Amino acid sequence: MSVKGDYKNDICITIENLKSEILDISHKIHDNPETGLEERFACKLLTQSLSSHGFKVDCGIGGLETAFSAVYASNKEGPRIAILAEYDALRGIGHGCGHNIVAASAYGAAVSLPAIVDEVGGCVAVIGTPAEETLGGKINLLDAGVFDIYDFAMMVHPTNIRKNILGRCALACTGITYEFVGKSSHSALERQGINALSACINTFQNIAGIRSSFSFGQMVNGVILDGGSASNIVPGYAKAEFCLRAKNVKELNDLIERVDRCAKAGAEAVGTKLNIVREPLFTERYSNHAMDEAFRKNLEFLGKQGFYPRKDDFVGSSDIGNVSLKLPTIHEYISIADENINMHSVEFAEVTTSEKGDEGCILGAKALAMTALDLLTDNNLREETVYEFKNKEEVNL
């Protein structure tokens, strides 16, 4: 057996020995759900646990209280690998996206590697990235230069697809909130008021009117967050939140301009003021195929299979896309549930701590660690990965 094969067996043994510790982290994060930028329990749990395994911890990186880096570096030069952890929950649902598994798999992968890193050289780090569901914490960390010192990035995410999925791309995405400010009045004196809700509804209707001209991959979904408090009062204030997606940032910016015009026209028709609040842009995702293949082979080593997505498979959005523009990146999906259990649901949150959820967590940790090992020890893989990254083509949906 090759030396690398011996190391991979060592990884499996280490993770199995730490299995109860890894799953305890998954379950504790699950049982203490925290929304974006509020993940203090999860951040403390992860950083204290990583520190106990010899990782050098730095909290509050990138100006985000609940972001962190936990680094284990050899005295020998070598590749620097970032394993990304997410741990924010969904408002009102909990861990319906399975970020407790994301965090625990990253933790499990990292703590299996220090002895190997000491031998082969390089660096392995867990980067704690808060607020993936809302702010997009990875964008802040990128802007702060946190990823500048790393050569490769990777993470796993649980899914409700029956198969483990590799190399899935993602849409560019952003959120926009429109506030319409009019003038309240008694509903019997409607002409004395300026109906902000009417301007808001106009915006939805204007967007509906242009949907047929959307390019492939362009999507707009919205909800009214505030439309007034009583039917006998002309609402002087209304607020709507929209999620916009497109194939890439270029097409997303075009969509933003068009939806802004819909809101401006809706406000102007009624005479309200319009305030626009923009969220950061999540870019399209470029999955590195050379790293995908390494991950796939490691799943096979573990007796599992990985599949590439079909053209008609679901495509979402994540701030990992922004990372994939900075350095070679993978974001692989581990199956823990069937399609009849929807993502972003209470039911999916329950599955993440089930027997199948626990199995997926440990599988993800092993495959991540083995892929990190491949990058640490295989110069040909590193060269192929970097070449592909520098010559990447437009994301293929």
XYZ file of N, CA, C and O in Angstrom, residues 97-241:
580
model
N -30.884 23.796 7.082
C -29.924 23.682 5.987
C -28.752 22.785 6.379
O -27.845 22.559 5.591
N -28.774 22.311 7.626
C -27.761 21.343 8.038
C -26.393 21.910 8.329
O -25.387 21.207 8.224
N -26.324 23.176 8.743
C -25.009 23.763 8.990
C -24.332 23.180 10.223
O -23.109 23.318 10.391
N -25.093 22.536 11.094
C -24.458 21.812 12.196
C -23.569 20.695 11.664
O -22.480 20.430 12.195
N -23.986 20.042 10.571
C -23.165 19.010 9.933
C -21.984 19.642 9.210
O -20.861 19.121 9.252
N -22.203 20.759 8.536
C -21.107 21.458 7.856
C -19.982 21.750 8.847
O -18.803 21.480 8.590
N -20.359 22.305 9.998
C -19.362 22.673 11.006
C -18.663 21.450 11.585
O -17.430 21.422 11.723
N -19.441 20.422 11.920
C -18.856 19.241 12.556
C -17.982 18.456 11.582
O -16.953 17.896 11.979
N -18.367 18.388 10.317
C -17.533 17.705 9.318
C -16.209 18.440 9.138
O -15.144 17.808 9.026
N -16.256 19.768 9.083
C -15.023 20.550 8.974
C -14.138 20.307 10.195
O -12.916 20.116 10.071
N -14.753 20.301 11.354
C -14.010 20.046 12.590
C -13.371 18.652 12.559
O -12.179 18.497 12.842
N -14.171 17.654 12.209
C -13.664 16.291 12.192
C -12.520 16.102 11.217
O -11.532 15.421 11.514
N -12.648 16.702 10.039
C -11.572 16.614 9.053
C -10.293 17.242 9.596
O -9.204 16.659 9.506
N -10.420 18.427 10.183
C -9.239 19.165 10.638
C -8.505 18.437 11.756
O -7.269 18.314 11.724
N -9.243 17.936 12.734
C -8.564 17.345 13.903
C -7.951 15.981 13.587
O -7.181 15.453 14.406
N -8.248 15.435 12.411
C -7.617 14.168 12.015
C -6.266 14.380 11.336
O -5.565 13.399 11.048
N -5.873 15.634 11.097
C -4.722 15.906 10.233
C -3.442 16.400 10.908
O -2.383 16.366 10.277
N -3.440 16.897 12.139
C -2.205 17.473 12.683
C -0.981 16.570 12.615
O 0.118 17.037 12.232
N -1.098 15.304 12.993
C 0.072 14.415 12.962
C 0.608 14.256 11.545
O 1.830 14.207 11.328
N -0.300 14.223 10.574
C 0.105 14.098 9.168
C 0.767 15.392 8.699
O 1.791 15.373 8.007
N 0.186 16.530 9.073
C 0.769 17.825 8.696
C 2.184 17.956 9.257
O 3.088 18.461 8.574
N 2.391 17.490 10.466
C 3.737 17.539 11.055
C 4.736 16.771 10.195
O 5.905 17.179 10.067
N 4.301 15.672 9.588
C 5.197 14.839 8.784
C 5.403 15.380 7.382
O 6.531 15.426 6.885
N 4.316 15.775 6.718
C 4.424 16.109 5.293
C 4.589 17.603 5.047
O 4.953 18.018 3.948
N 4.307 18.443 6.038
C 4.441 19.882 5.872
C 3.141 20.539 5.467
O 2.144 19.885 5.151
N 3.150 21.857 5.474
C 1.981 22.614 5.072
C 1.153 23.097 6.239
O 1.617 23.172 7.383
N -0.075 23.405 5.961
C -0.967 24.019 6.951
C -2.392 23.613 6.659
O -2.817 23.574 5.497
N -3.142 23.317 7.701
C -4.581 23.073 7.597
C -5.281 24.012 8.562
O -4.867 24.140 9.715
N -6.317 24.669 8.098
C -7.049 25.608 8.941
C -8.545 25.398 8.802
O -9.044 25.044 7.726
N -9.254 25.593 9.883
C -10.714 25.721 9.831
C -11.029 27.209 9.856
O -10.585 27.928 10.765
N -11.756 27.663 8.853
C -12.201 29.060 8.818
C -13.686 29.070 9.146
O -14.499 28.506 8.414
N -14.029 29.690 10.258
C -15.422 29.791 10.666
C -16.089 30.959 9.964
O -15.688 32.110 10.140
N -17.096 30.645 9.162
C -17.714 31.657 8.283
C -19.181 31.848 8.660
O -20.037 31.090 8.226
N -19.504 32.852 9.453
C -20.881 33.045 9.912
C -21.796 33.624 8.842
O -21.352 34.070 7.779
N -23.092 33.572 9.143
C -24.117 34.309 8.381
C -24.172 33.963 6.908
O -24.418 34.834 6.078
N -23.984 32.679 6.564
C -24.103 32.292 5.149
C -25.515 32.512 4.642
O -25.720 32.861 3.481
N -26.506 32.326 5.508
C -27.904 32.431 5.083
C -28.360 33.880 4.902
O -29.409 34.120 4.308
N -27.604 34.823 5.400
C -28.068 36.211 5.377
C -27.011 37.142 4.793
O -27.010 37.439 3.610
N -26.088 37.576 5.627
C -25.102 38.575 5.219
C -24.112 38.050 4.187
O -23.683 38.780 3.298
N -23.762 36.769 4.295
C -22.695 36.236 3.455
C -21.346 36.554 4.078
O -20.552 37.335 3.537
N -21.083 35.962 5.247
C -19.883 36.292 5.999
C -18.586 36.055 5.244
O -17.581 36.733 5.494
N -18.585 35.118 4.321
C -17.353 34.844 3.565
C -16.926 36.056 2.745
O -15.735 36.247 2.478
N -17.890 36.865 2.337
C -17.576 38.060 1.562
C -16.791 39.042 2.425
O -15.781 39.622 1.991
N -17.226 39.225 3.670
C -16.483 40.083 4.594
C -15.069 39.567 4.817
O -14.102 40.336 4.855
N -14.941 38.251 4.968
C -13.625 37.666 5.211
C -12.723 37.822 3.996
O -11.524 38.066 4.134
N -13.293 37.687 2.813
C -12.519 37.926 1.589
C -12.037 39.368 1.532
O -10.867 39.637 1.243
N -12.949 40.290 1.789
C -12.593 41.711 1.736
C -11.509 42.059 2.759
O -10.689 42.960 2.531
N -11.512 41.339 3.886
C -10.525 41.598 4.932
C -9.205 40.887 4.677
O -8.259 41.029 5.473
N -9.116 40.105 3.600
C -7.877 39.438 3.254
C -7.631 38.121 3.972
O -6.519 37.583 3.914
N -8.661 37.584 4.639
C -8.487 36.342 5.402
C -8.041 35.191 4.513
O -7.230 34.354 4.920
N -8.540 35.140 3.282
C -8.228 34.022 2.392
C -6.948 34.235 1.572
O -6.562 33.357 0.805
N -6.311 35.372 1.743
C -5.136 35.682 0.911
C -3.995 34.692 1.115
O -3.194 34.474 0.197
N -3.894 34.102 2.290
C -2.739 33.243 2.582
C -2.997 31.769 2.239
O -2.087 30.940 2.369
N -4.218 31.453 1.776
C -4.549 30.047 1.531
C -4.491 29.715 0.041
O -4.733 30.558 -0.820
N -4.157 28.451 -0.231
C -4.022 27.978 -1.615
C -5.271 27.259 -2.128
O -5.549 27.285 -3.320
N -5.991 26.613 -1.221
C -7.160 25.815 -1.599
C -8.215 25.951 -0.505
O -7.887 26.144 0.666
N -9.489 25.829 -0.916
C -10.595 25.885 0.041
C -11.563 24.756 -0.254
O -11.770 24.379 -1.414
N -12.187 24.234 0.814
C -13.120 23.122 0.620
C -14.121 23.065 1.767
O -13.858 23.532 2.873
N -15.277 22.480 1.467
C -16.283 22.224 2.489
C -17.268 21.188 1.972
O -17.303 20.899 0.767
N -18.053 20.624 2.886
C -19.144 19.736 2.502
C -20.437 20.265 3.097
O -20.430 21.025 4.077
N -21.540 19.858 2.494
C -22.870 20.323 2.888
C -23.840 19.158 2.748
O -23.802 18.435 1.755
N -24.721 18.944 3.717
C -25.704 17.870 3.569
C -26.773 18.240 2.544
O -27.033 19.423 2.300
N -27.389 17.224 1.945
C -28.418 17.468 0.930
C -29.528 16.437 1.030
O -29.357 15.373 1.640
N -30.664 16.757 0.406
C -31.793 15.826 0.343
C -31.848 15.099 -0.991
O -32.853 14.457 -1.302
N -30.799 15.189 -1.777
C -30.713 14.409 -3.011
C -30.220 13.011 -2.640
O -29.380 12.849 -1.755
N -30.723 11.988 -3.293
C -30.412 10.603 -2.920
C -28.941 10.249 -3.114
O -28.467 9.260 -2.579
N -28.216 11.051 -3.885
C -26.823 10.746 -4.190
C -25.914 11.822 -3.622
O -26.333 12.967 -3.409
N -24.662 11.446 -3.384
C -23.639 12.439 -3.058
C -23.293 13.182 -4.344
O -22.985 12.561 -5.363
N -23.357 14.493 -4.317
C -23.211 15.308 -5.523
C -21.921 16.119 -5.467
O -21.622 16.788 -4.470
N -21.169 16.064 -6.559
C -19.888 16.770 -6.664
C -19.953 17.817 -7.770
O -20.668 17.642 -8.765
N -19.202 18.879 -7.613
C -19.013 19.823 -8.708
C -20.233 20.640 -9.071
O -20.325 21.167 -10.170
N -21.168 20.761 -8.152
C -22.368 21.552 -8.468
C -22.002 23.038 -8.520
O -21.300 23.555 -7.650
N -22.477 23.705 -9.551
C -22.260 25.146 -9.643
C -23.343 25.854 -8.828
O -24.147 25.218 -8.156
N -23.373 27.154 -8.889
C -24.382 27.918 -8.156
C -24.635 29.241 -8.871
O -23.781 29.753 -9.591
N -25.819 29.767 -8.649
C -26.221 31.031 -9.252
C -25.677 32.212 -8.458
O -25.477 32.128 -7.245
N -25.454 33.309 -9.152
C -25.195 34.577 -8.472
C -26.496 35.029 -7.819
O -27.589 34.752 -8.324
N -26.392 35.707 -6.704
C -27.589 36.009 -5.923
C -27.384 37.265 -5.098
O -26.261 37.596 -4.695
N -28.478 37.964 -4.835
C -28.446 39.077 -3.888
C -29.835 39.321 -3.342
O -30.834 38.798 -3.862
N -29.913 40.111 -2.301
C -31.193 40.514 -1.734
C -31.347 42.018 -1.787
O -30.371 42.761 -1.638
N -32.560 42.465 -2.035
C -32.865 43.905 -2.064
C -34.140 44.136 -1.263
O -35.124 43.402 -1.419
N -34.115 45.143 -0.423
C -35.306 45.558 0.305
C -35.730 46.933 -0.200
O -34.905 47.845 -0.292
N -37.005 47.049 -0.543
C -37.571 48.322 -0.982
C -38.525 48.833 0.101
O -39.450 48.127 0.523
N -38.288 50.059 0.545
C -39.168 50.712 1.508
C -39.919 51.838 0.806
O -39.301 52.694 0.162
N -41.223 51.821 0.926
C -42.072 52.828 0.299
C -42.648 53.716 1.412
O -43.306 53.219 2.328
N -42.382 55.010 1.323
C -42.809 55.944 2.360
C -43.844 56.900 1.770
O -43.536 57.711 0.886
N -45.056 56.767 2.245
C -46.139 57.623 1.786
C -46.683 58.477 2.919
O -45.922 59.076 3.690
N -48.018 58.487 3.073
C -48.643 59.294 4.117
C -49.898 58.572 4.594
O -50.766 58.234 3.796
N -49.964 58.332 5.899
C -51.131 57.657 6.457
C -52.330 58.596 6.519
O -52.182 59.812 6.649
N -53.507 57.990 6.436
C -54.740 58.758 6.620
C -55.871 57.797 6.970
O -55.726 56.569 6.838
N -56.993 58.351 7.423
C -58.196 57.540 7.632
C -58.632 57.002 6.274
O -58.566 57.697 5.261
N -59.079 55.756 6.260
C -59.442 55.156 4.971
C -60.642 55.843 4.325
O -60.820 55.774 3.105
N -61.471 56.529 5.131
C -62.607 57.266 4.565
C -62.150 58.572 3.921
O -62.915 59.211 3.196
N -60.922 58.968 4.209
C -60.332 60.176 3.618
C -59.102 59.774 2.807
O -58.021 60.337 2.942
N -59.298 58.810 1.956
C -58.195 58.185 1.228
C -57.388 59.190 0.427
O -56.160 59.068 0.305
N -58.042 60.193 -0.124
C -57.344 61.160 -0.967
C -56.339 61.996 -0.175
O -55.435 62.597 -0.756
N -56.498 62.022 1.142
C -55.551 62.781 1.961
C -54.272 61.993 2.245
O -53.309 62.552 2.768
N -54.289 60.711 1.946
C -53.131 59.877 2.207
C -52.365 59.550 0.931
O -52.796 59.859 -0.188
N -51.226 58.938 1.097
C -50.422 58.405 -0.019
C -50.156 56.944 0.316
O -49.415 56.639 1.259
N -50.781 56.062 -0.439
C -50.825 54.646 -0.084
C -49.518 53.928 -0.446
O -49.275 53.580 -1.610
N -48.703 53.691 0.563
C -47.418 53.031 0.343
C -47.602 51.578 -0.097
O -46.797 51.053 -0.882
N -48.658 50.918 0.408
C -48.898 49.530 0.015
C -49.215 49.434 -1.475
O -48.797 48.474 -2.140
N -49.927 50.420 -2.005
C -50.223 50.413 -3.449
C -48.938 50.476 -4.263
O -48.790 49.792 -5.275
N -47.982 51.295 -3.823
C -46.701 51.378 -4.522
C -45.971 50.046 -4.456
O -45.341 49.607 -5.432
N -46.069 49.390 -3.304
C -45.430 48.095 -3.125
C -46.055 47.049 -4.054
O -45.345 46.292 -4.732
N -47.390 47.027 -4.093
C -48.091 46.072 -4.968
C -47.787 46.364 -6.440
O -47.607 45.450 -7.246
N -47.710 47.645 -6.792
C -47.327 48.011 -8.166
C -45.989 47.375 -8.540
O -45.794 46.905 -9.662
N -45.060 47.374 -7.587
C -43.734 46.809 -7.850
C -43.830 45.334 -8.184
O -43.216 44.858 -9.157
N -44.599 44.591 -7.404
C -44.792 43.161 -7.685
C -45.416 42.957 -9.065
O -45.016 42.064 -9.830
N -46.410 43.784 -9.392
C -47.073 43.654 -10.690
C -46.132 44.015 -11.835
O -46.139 43.365 -12.890
N -45.308 45.023 -11.633
C -44.349 45.406 -12.672
C -43.334 44.286 -12.919
O -42.964 44.005 -14.062
N -42.885 43.659 -11.828
C -41.943 42.541 -11.977
C -42.609 41.383 -12.697
O -42.006 40.746 -13.575
N -43.870 41.110 -12.341
C -44.601 40.034 -13.032
C -44.694 40.309 -14.526
O -44.636 39.389 -15.350
N -44.800 41.571 -14.872
C -44.936 41.939 -16.273
C -43.689 41.731 -17.101
O -43.757 41.633 -18.329
N -42.527 41.671 -16.462
C -41.281 41.488 -17.225
C -40.702 40.078 -17.091
O -39.659 39.781 -17.671
N -41.360 39.188 -16.346
C -40.812 37.839 -16.122
C -40.569 37.086 -17.423
O -39.611 36.325 -17.545
N -41.434 37.271 -18.390
C -41.304 36.520 -19.643
C -40.031 36.875 -20.398
O -39.595 36.122 -21.277
N -39.400 37.982 -20.039
C -38.173 38.397 -20.726
C -36.918 38.047 -19.935
O -35.817 38.401 -20.356
N -37.076 37.359 -18.802
C -35.909 36.969 -18.021
C -35.054 35.979 -18.802
O -35.566 35.083 -19.473
N -33.745 36.111 -18.682
C -32.823 35.139 -19.264
C -32.838 33.856 -18.449
O -33.288 33.836 -17.295
N -32.319 32.765 -19.045
C -32.240 31.499 -18.331
C -31.424 31.671 -17.054
O -30.327 32.224 -17.064
N -31.985 31.237 -15.941
C -31.299 31.361 -14.655
C -31.678 32.598 -13.870
O -31.388 32.683 -12.675
N -32.317 33.587 -14.511
C -32.729 34.788 -13.789
C -34.038 34.517 -13.043
O -35.002 34.001 -13.618
N -34.062 34.851 -11.765
C -35.232 34.614 -10.918
C -35.414 35.779 -9.957
O -34.426 36.358 -9.484
N -36.665 36.096 -9.664
C -36.980 37.111 -8.661
C -38.114 36.575 -7.794
O -39.173 36.195 -8.308
N -37.878 36.529 -6.488
C -38.925 36.125 -5.552
C -38.996 37.160 -4.443
O -37.964 37.615 -3.938
N -40.216 37.542 -4.062
C -40.357 38.593 -3.066
C -41.471 38.340 -2.074
O -42.393 37.558 -2.332
N -41.362 38.999 -0.920
C -42.403 38.956 0.107
C -42.613 40.363 0.635
O -41.688 41.180 0.666
N -43.844 40.653 1.063
C -44.152 41.928 1.697
C -43.946 41.760 3.195
O -44.598 40.938 3.839
N -43.005 42.517 3.758
C -42.697 42.429 5.178
C -43.555 43.366 6.014
O -43.778 43.119 7.199
N -44.012 44.446 5.401
C -44.853 45.407 6.115
C -45.792 46.038 5.100
O -45.337 46.680 4.145
N -47.094 45.845 5.307
C -48.072 46.417 4.384
C -49.139 47.227 5.066
O -50.193 47.502 4.484
N -48.882 47.603 6.307
C -49.882 48.341 7.071
C -50.355 47.534 8.257
O -50.034 46.346 8.405
N -51.153 48.177 9.114
C -51.579 47.533 10.361
C -53.076 47.341 10.479
O -53.533 46.509 11.265
N -53.872 48.086 9.712
C -55.336 47.974 9.811
C -55.967 48.393 8.495
O -55.478 49.302 7.811
N -57.086 47.749 8.167
C -57.724 48.024 6.878
C -58.415 49.381 6.833
O -58.735 49.880 5.750
N -58.643 49.996 7.974
C -59.277 51.321 7.970
C -58.261 52.454 8.045
O -58.592 53.592 8.365
N -57.004 52.116 7.773
C -55.943 53.127 7.723
C -55.216 52.990 6.390
O -54.783 51.891 6.020
N -55.074 54.082 5.674
C -54.237 54.078 4.474
C -52.787 53.942 4.933
O -52.292 54.796 5.679
N -52.116 52.865 4.537
C -50.753 52.653 5.038
C -49.776 53.682 4.491
O -49.650 53.862 3.274
N -49.049 54.319 5.390
C -48.046 55.302 4.973
C -46.660 54.702 4.815
O -45.720 55.413 4.434
N -46.556 53.422 5.105
C -45.244 52.766 4.991
C -45.456 51.316 4.564
O -46.376 50.638 5.042
N -44.622 50.862 3.660
C -44.646 49.457 3.242
C -43.218 49.022 2.921
O -42.376 49.838 2.530
N -42.966 47.760 3.108
C -41.622 47.235 2.865
C -41.708 45.855 2.233
O -42.487 45.010 2.661
N -40.912 45.638 1.204
C -40.854 44.345 0.535
C -39.405 43.906 0.390
O -38.516 44.729 0.162
N -39.195 42.616 0.515
C -37.854 42.034 0.397
C -37.836 41.084 -0.804
O -38.731 40.251 -0.955
